[in-house]
mmCIF file of C-alpha atoms in Angstrom:
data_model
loop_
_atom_site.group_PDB
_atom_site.id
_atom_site.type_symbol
_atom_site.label_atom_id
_atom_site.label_comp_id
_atom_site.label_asym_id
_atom_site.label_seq_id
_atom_site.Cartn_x
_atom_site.Cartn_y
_atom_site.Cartn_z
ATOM 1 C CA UNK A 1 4.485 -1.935 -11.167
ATOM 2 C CA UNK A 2 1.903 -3.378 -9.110
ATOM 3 C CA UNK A 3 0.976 -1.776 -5.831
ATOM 4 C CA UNK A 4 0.489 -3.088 -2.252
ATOM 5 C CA UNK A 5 -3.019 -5.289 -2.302
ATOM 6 C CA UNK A 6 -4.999 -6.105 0.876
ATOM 7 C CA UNK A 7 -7.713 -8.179 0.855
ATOM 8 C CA UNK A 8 -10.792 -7.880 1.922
ATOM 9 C CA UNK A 9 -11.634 -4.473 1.678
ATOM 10 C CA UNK A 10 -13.872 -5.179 3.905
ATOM 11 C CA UNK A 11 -15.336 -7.554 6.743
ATOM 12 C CA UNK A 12 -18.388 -7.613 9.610
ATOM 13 C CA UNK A 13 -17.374 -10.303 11.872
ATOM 14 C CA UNK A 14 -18.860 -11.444 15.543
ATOM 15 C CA UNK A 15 -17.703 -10.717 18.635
ATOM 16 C CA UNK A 16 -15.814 -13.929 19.708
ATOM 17 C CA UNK A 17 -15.181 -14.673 16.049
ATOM 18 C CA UNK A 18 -11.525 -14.919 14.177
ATOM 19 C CA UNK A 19 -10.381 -13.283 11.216
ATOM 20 C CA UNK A 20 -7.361 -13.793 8.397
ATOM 21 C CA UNK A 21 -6.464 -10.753 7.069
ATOM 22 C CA UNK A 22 -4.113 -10.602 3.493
ATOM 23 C CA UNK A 23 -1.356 -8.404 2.344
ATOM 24 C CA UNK A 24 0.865 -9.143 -1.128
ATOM 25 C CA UNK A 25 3.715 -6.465 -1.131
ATOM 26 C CA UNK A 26 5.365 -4.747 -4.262
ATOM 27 C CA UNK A 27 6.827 -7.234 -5.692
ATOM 28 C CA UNK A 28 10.738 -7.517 -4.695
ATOM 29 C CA UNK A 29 9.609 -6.403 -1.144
ATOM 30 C CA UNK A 30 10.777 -8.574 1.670
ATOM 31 C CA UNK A 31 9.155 -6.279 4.372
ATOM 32 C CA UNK A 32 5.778 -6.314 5.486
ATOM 33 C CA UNK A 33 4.109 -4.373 8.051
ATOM 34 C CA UNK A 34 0.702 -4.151 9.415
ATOM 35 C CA UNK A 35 -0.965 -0.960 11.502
ATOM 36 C CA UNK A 36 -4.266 -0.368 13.384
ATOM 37 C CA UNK A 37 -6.407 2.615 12.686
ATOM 38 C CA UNK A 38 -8.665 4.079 14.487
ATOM 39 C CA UNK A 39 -10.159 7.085 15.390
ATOM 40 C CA UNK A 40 -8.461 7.494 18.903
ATOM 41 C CA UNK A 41 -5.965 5.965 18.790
ATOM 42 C CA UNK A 42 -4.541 6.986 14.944
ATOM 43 C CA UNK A 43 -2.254 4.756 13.649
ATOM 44 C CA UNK A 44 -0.433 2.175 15.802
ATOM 45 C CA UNK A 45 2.372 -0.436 14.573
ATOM 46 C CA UNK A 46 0.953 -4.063 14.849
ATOM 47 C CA UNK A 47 4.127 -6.081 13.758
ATOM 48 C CA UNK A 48 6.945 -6.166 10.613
ATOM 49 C CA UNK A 49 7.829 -9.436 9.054
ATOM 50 C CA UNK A 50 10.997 -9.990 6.357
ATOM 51 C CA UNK A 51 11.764 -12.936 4.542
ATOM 52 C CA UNK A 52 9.263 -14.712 7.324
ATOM 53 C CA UNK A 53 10.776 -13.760 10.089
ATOM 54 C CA UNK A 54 8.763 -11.461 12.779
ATOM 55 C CA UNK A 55 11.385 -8.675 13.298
ATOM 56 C CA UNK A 56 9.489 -6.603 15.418
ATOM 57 C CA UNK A 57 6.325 -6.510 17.437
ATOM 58 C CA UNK A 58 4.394 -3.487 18.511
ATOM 59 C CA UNK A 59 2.024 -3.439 22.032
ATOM 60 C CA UNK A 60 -0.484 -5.615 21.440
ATOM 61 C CA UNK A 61 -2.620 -8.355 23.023
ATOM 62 C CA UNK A 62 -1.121 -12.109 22.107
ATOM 63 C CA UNK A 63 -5.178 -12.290 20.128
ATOM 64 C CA UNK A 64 -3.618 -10.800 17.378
ATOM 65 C CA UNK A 65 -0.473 -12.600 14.941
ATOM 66 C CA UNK A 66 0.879 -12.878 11.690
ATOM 67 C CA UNK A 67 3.049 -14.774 9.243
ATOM 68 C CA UNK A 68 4.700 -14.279 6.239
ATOM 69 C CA UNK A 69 4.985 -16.599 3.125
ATOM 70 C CA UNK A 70 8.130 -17.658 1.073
ATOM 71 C CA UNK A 71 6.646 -15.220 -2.053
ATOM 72 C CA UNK A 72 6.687 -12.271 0.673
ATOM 73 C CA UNK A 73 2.819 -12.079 1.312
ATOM 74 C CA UNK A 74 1.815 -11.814 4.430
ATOM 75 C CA UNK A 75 -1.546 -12.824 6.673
ATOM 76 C CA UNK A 76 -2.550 -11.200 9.755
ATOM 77 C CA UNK A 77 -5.259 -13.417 12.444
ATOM 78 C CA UNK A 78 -6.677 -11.880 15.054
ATOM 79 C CA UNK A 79 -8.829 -14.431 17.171
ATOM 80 C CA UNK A 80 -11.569 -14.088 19.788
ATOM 81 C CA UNK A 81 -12.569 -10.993 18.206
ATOM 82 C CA UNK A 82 -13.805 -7.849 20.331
ATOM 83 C CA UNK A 83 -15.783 -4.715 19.969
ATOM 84 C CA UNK A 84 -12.599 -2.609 19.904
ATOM 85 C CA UNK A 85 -10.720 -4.554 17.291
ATOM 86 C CA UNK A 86 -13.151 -2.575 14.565
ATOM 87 C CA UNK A 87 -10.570 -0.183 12.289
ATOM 88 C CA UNK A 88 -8.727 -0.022 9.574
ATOM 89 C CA UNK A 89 -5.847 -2.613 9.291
ATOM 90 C CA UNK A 90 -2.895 -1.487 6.906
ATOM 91 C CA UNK A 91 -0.229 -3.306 5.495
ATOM 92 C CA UNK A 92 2.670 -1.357 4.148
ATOM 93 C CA UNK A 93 5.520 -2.818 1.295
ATOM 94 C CA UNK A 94 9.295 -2.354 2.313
ATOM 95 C CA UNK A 95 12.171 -3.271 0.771
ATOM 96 C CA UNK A 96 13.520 -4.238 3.721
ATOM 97 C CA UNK A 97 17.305 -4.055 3.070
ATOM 98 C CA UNK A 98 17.901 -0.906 2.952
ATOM 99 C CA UNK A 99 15.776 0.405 5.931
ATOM 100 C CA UNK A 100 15.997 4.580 4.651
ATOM 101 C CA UNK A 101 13.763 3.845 2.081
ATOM 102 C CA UNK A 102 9.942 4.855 1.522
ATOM 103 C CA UNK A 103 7.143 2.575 2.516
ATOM 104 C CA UNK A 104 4.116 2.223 0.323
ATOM 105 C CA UNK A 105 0.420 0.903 1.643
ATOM 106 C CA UNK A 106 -2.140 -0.543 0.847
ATOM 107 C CA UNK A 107 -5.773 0.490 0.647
ATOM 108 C CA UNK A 108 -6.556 -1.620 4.042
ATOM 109 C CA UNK A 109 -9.262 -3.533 5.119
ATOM 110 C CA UNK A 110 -12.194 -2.441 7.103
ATOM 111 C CA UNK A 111 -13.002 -5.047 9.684
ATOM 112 C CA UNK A 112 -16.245 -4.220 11.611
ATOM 113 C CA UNK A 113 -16.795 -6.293 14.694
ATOM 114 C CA UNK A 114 -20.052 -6.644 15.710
ATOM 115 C CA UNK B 1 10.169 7.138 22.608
ATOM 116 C CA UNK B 2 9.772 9.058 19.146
ATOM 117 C CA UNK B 3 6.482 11.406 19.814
ATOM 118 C CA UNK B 4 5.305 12.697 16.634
ATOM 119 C CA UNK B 5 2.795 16.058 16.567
ATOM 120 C CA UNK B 6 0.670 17.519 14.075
ATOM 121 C CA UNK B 7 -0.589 20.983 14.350
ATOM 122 C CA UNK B 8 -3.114 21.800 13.575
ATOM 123 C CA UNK B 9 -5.642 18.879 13.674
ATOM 124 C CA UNK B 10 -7.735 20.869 10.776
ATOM 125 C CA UNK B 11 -7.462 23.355 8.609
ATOM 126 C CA UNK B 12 -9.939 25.195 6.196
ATOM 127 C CA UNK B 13 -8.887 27.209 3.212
ATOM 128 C CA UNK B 14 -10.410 28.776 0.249
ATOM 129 C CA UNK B 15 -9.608 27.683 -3.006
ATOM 130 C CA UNK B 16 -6.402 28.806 -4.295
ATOM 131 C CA UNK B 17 -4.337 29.846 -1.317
ATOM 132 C CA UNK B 18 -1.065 28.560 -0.539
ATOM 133 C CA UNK B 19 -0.673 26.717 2.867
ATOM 134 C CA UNK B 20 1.635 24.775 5.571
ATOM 135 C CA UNK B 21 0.886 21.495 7.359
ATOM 136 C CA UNK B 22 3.806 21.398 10.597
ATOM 137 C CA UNK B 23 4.883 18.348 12.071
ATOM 138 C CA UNK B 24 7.023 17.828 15.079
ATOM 139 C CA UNK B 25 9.180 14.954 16.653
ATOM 140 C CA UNK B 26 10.757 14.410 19.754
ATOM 141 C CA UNK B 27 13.774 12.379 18.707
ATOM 142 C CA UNK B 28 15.907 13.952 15.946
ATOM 143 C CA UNK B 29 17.641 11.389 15.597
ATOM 144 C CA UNK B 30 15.596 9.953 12.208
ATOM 145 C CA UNK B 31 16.813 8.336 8.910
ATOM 146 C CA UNK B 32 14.100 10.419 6.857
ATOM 147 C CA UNK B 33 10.271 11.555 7.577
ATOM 148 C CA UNK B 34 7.804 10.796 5.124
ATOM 149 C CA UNK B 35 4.559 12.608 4.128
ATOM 150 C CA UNK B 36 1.170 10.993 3.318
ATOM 151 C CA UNK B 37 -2.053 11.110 2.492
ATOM 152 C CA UNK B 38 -5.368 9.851 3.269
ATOM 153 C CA UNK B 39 -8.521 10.214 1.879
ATOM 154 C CA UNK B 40 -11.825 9.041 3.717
ATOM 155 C CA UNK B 41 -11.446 5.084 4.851
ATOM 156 C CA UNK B 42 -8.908 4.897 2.219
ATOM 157 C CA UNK B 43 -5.195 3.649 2.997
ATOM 158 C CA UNK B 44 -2.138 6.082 2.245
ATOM 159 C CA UNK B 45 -0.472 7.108 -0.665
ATOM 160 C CA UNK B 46 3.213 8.518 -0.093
ATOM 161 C CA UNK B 47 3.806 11.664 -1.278
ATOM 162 C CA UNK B 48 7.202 12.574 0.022
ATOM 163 C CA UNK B 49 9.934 11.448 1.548
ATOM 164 C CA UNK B 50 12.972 13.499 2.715
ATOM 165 C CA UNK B 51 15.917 12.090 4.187
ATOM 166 C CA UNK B 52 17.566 13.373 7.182
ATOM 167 C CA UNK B 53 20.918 14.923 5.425
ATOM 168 C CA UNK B 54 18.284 16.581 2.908
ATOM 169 C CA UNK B 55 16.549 19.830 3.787
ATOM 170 C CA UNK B 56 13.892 20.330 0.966
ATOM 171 C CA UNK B 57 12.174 17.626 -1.419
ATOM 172 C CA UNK B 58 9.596 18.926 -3.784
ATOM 173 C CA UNK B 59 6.946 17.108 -6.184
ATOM 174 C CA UNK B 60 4.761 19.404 -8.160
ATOM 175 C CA UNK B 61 3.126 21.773 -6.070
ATOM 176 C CA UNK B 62 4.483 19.882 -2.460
ATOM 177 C CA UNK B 63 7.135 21.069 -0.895
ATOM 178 C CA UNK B 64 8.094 19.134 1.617
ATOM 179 C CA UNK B 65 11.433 20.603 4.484
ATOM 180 C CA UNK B 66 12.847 19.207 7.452
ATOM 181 C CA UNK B 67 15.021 20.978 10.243
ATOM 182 C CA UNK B 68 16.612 18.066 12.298
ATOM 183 C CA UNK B 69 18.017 20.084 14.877
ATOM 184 C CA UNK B 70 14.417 21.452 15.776
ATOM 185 C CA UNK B 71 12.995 18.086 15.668
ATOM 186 C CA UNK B 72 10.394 19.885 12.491
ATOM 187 C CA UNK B 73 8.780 19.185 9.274
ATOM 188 C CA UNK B 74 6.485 21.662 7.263
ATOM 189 C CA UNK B 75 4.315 20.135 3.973
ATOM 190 C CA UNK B 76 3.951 23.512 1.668
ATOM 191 C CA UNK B 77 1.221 23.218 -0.779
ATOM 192 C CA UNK B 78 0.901 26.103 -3.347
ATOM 193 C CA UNK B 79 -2.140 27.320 -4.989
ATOM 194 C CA UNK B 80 -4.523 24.743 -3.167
ATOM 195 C CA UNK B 81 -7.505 22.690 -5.046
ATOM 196 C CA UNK B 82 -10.777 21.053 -3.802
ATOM 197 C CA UNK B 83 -8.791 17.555 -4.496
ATOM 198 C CA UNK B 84 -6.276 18.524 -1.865
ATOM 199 C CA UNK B 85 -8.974 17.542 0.626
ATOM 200 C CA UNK B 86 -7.786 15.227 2.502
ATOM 201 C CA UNK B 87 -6.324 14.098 5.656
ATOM 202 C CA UNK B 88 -1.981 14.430 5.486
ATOM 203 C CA UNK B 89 -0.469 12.288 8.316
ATOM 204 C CA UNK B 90 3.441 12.408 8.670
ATOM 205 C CA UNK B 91 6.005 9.737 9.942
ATOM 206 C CA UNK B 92 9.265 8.841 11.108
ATOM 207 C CA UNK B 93 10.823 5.520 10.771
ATOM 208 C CA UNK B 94 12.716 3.505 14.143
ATOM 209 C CA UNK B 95 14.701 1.501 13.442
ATOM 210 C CA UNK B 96 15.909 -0.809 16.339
ATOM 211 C CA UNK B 97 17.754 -4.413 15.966
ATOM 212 C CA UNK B 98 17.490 -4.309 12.030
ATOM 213 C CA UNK B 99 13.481 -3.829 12.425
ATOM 214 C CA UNK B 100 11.503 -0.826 11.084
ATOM 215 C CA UNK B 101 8.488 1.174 12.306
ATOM 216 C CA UNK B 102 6.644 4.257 11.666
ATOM 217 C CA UNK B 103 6.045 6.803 14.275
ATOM 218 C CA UNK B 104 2.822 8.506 12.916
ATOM 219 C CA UNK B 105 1.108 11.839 13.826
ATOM 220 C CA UNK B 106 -2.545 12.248 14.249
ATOM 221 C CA UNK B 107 -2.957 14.189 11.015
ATOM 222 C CA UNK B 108 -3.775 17.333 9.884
ATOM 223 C CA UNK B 109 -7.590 17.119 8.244
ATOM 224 C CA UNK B 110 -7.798 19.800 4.985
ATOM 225 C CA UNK B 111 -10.571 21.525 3.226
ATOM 226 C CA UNK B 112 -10.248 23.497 0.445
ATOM 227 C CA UNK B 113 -13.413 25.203 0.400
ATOM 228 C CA UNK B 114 -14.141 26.107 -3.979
#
């Protein structure tokens, strides 16, 4: 079956700009969650969404957001973009339901902010 | 908090040896731990995931076990190849008020020198 798709791979946005980030999930997935890389900081939980509902949110600034669509998809925004926003954003595919189950990512986007 | 530690931050073998990747966590109280990979600006592909009332899980030449009690996790990979190169990152899953997160180590950086 299909995996988990992000689009773009990749993005060079302006400081001050905004940005809409994509995720489609495996499909029967209701979960969708999206991380921040970066080098110092590693991996840090942005926010979980299933069946459109946020569910949880991690400690971030109110800049960035999401929302997920009826098909499970999900879009994160991030607006008045800054310097330290650049990394790589992952989405990862739940089921949802049953929470002791494995999650599956995608192959991120890159966003460069410049 | 779940605190999740990876020891050490890089490793470099020679071709062919057999080696361990540890992980540690603060809270033992997990539903599983899962084992990834990452390869250069890539996202991560799941190689393993344990549950908590299991204490071994195996695919090909990963082993993967987990000691609750301890709070530990060790990734065994036998007879290593150059394409093992990677970075392996391991998590553990909160769940609070029907949400779900990853706790994620730094990572563990391998070479496998030919």
């Amino acid at each position: 079956k299909a995996g988990v798709t992000q689009t773009p791979r990749y993005l060079i946005k302006t400081r001050g700009q905004q940005v809409t980030l994509s995720c489609s999930p495996i499909s029967g997935h209701r979960s969708v969650s999206w991380y921040q890389q970066t080098p110092g900081q590693g991996l840090q939980f942005l926010f979980e969404y299933f069946s459109e509902t946020q569910r949880n949110k991690g400690n971030f600034p109110g800049r960035f957001s999401g929302r997920q669509f009826s098909n499970s998809r999900s879009e994160m925004n991030v607006s008045t973009l800054e310097l330290g926003d650049s990394a790589l954003y992952l989405c990862a595919s739940m089921d949802g339901v049953n929470l002791n189950t494995e999650a599956f990512f995608g192959q991120g986007t890159r966003l460069t902010v410049v | 908090k779940q605190e999740v530690t990876q020891i050490p931050a890089a490793l470099s073998v020679p071709e062919g040896e057999n080696l361990v990747l540890n992980c540690s966590f603060t809270d033992s109280a997990i539903y599983n731990l899962q084992w990834f990979r990452q390869d250069p600006g890539k996202g991560l592909t799941s190689l393993l995931l344990i549950q908590s009332s299991q204490r071994e899980q195996t695919s090909g030449r990963l082993n993967a076990s987990l000691d609750k009690s301890s709070g530990r996790s060790t990734l065994y990979i036998a007879a290593s190849q150059p394409g093992d190169s990677a970075t392996y990152l391991c998590a553990v899953p909160y769940s609070g008020a029907g949400s779900y997160q990853l706790t994620f180590g730094k990572g563990t950086k391998l070479s496998v020198i030919p």
